mmCIF file of C-alpha atoms in Angstrom:
data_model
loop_
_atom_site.group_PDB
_atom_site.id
_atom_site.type_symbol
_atom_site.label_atom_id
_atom_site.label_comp_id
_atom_site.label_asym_id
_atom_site.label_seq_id
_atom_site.Cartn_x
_atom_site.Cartn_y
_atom_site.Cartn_z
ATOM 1 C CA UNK A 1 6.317 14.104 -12.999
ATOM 2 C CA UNK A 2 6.275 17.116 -15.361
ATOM 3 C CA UNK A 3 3.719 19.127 -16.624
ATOM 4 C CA UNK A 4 5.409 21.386 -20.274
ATOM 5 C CA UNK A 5 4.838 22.913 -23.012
ATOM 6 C CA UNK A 6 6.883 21.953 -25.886
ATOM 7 C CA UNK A 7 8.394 25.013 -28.097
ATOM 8 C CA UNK A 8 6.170 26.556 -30.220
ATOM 9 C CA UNK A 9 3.347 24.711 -28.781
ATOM 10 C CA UNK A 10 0.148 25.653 -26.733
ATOM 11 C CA UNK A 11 -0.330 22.187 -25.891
ATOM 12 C CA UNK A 12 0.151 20.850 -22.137
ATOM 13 C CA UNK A 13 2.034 17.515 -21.676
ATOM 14 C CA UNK A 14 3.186 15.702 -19.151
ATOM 15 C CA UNK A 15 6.306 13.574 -18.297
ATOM 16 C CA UNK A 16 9.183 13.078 -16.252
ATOM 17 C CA UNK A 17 12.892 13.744 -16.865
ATOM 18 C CA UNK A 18 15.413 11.280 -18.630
ATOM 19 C CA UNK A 19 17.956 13.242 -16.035
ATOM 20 C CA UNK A 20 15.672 12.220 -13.223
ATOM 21 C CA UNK A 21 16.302 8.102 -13.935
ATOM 22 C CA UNK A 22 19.854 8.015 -15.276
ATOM 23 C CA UNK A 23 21.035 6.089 -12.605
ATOM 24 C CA UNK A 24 17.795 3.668 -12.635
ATOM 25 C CA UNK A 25 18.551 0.537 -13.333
ATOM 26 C CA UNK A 26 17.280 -2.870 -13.048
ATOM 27 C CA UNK A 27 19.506 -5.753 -13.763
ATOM 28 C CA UNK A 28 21.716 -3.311 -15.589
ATOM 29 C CA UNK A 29 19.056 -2.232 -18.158
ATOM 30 C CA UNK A 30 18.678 1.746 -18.569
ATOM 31 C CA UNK A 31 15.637 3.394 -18.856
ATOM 32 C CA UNK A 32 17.752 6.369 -21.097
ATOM 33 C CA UNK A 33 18.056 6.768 -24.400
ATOM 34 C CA UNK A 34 21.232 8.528 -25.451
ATOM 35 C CA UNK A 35 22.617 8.272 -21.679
ATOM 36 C CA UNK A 36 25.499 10.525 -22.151
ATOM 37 C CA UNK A 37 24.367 13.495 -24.044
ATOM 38 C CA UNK A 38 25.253 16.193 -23.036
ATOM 39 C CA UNK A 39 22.015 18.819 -25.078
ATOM 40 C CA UNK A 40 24.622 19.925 -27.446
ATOM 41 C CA UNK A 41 24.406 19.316 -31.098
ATOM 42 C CA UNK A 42 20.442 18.008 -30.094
ATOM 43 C CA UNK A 43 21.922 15.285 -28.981
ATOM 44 C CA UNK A 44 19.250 14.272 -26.225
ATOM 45 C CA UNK A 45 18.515 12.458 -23.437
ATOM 46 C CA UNK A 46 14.899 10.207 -24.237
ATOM 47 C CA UNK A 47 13.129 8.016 -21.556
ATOM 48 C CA UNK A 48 12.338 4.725 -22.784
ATOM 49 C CA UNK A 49 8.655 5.101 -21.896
ATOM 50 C CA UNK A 50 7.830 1.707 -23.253
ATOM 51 C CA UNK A 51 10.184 0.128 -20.939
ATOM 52 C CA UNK A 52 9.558 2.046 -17.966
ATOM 53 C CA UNK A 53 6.227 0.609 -17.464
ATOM 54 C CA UNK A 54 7.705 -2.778 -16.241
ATOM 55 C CA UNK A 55 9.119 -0.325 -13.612
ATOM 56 C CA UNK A 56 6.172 1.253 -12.309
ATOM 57 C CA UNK A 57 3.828 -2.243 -12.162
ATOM 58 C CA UNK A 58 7.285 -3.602 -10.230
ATOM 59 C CA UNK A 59 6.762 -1.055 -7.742
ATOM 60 C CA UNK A 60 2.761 -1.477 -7.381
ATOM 61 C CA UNK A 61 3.798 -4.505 -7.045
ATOM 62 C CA UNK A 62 6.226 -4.157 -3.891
ATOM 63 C CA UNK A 63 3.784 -1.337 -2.180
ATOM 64 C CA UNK A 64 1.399 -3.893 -2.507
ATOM 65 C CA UNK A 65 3.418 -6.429 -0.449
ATOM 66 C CA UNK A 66 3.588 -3.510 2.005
ATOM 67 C CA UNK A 67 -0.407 -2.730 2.203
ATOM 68 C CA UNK A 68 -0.974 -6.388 2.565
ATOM 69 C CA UNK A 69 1.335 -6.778 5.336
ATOM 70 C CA UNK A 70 0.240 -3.737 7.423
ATOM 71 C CA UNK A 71 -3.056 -4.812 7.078
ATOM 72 C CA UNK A 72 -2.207 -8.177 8.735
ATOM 73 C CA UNK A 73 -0.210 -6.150 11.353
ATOM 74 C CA UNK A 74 -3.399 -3.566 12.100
ATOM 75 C CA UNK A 75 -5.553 -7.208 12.643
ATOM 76 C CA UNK A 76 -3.548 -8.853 14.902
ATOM 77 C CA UNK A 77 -3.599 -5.650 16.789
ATOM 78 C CA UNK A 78 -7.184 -4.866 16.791
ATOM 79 C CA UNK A 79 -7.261 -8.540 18.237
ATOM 80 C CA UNK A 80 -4.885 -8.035 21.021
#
């Protein structure tokens, strides 16, 4: 993640970088707007943010899979 300015703007924001997921992809869907521009002409790369959420609780989900199991794993040895 990000923390900008935009031009002309005193105001902090925070984000991450369409460059940064261009090749994220889940059953071919892109998280990119405008996935070839090249930031001539304003023609821009934009994050789907609305999307990308389905991303991030996908990966909760799998490090909770990974908690839960290491858990088990720090039982059985505590019982050994």
């Amino acid at each position: 993640t990000y923390t900008f300015n935009y031009k002309n703007s005193d105001i902090i924001s925070y984000g991450i970088l369409a460059q940064d997921l261009v090749n994220t992809k889940i059953n071919d869907f892109s998280f990119i707007e405008n996935a070839n521009a090249s930031g001539e002409n304003n023609d821009y790369m934009k994050v789907k943010e609305s999307k990308l959420i389905y991303l991030l609780i996908e990966g909760m989900k799998a490090q909770q899979k990974e908690i839960d199991s290491l858990k088990a794993q720090l039982e059985e040895l505590k019982h050994e």
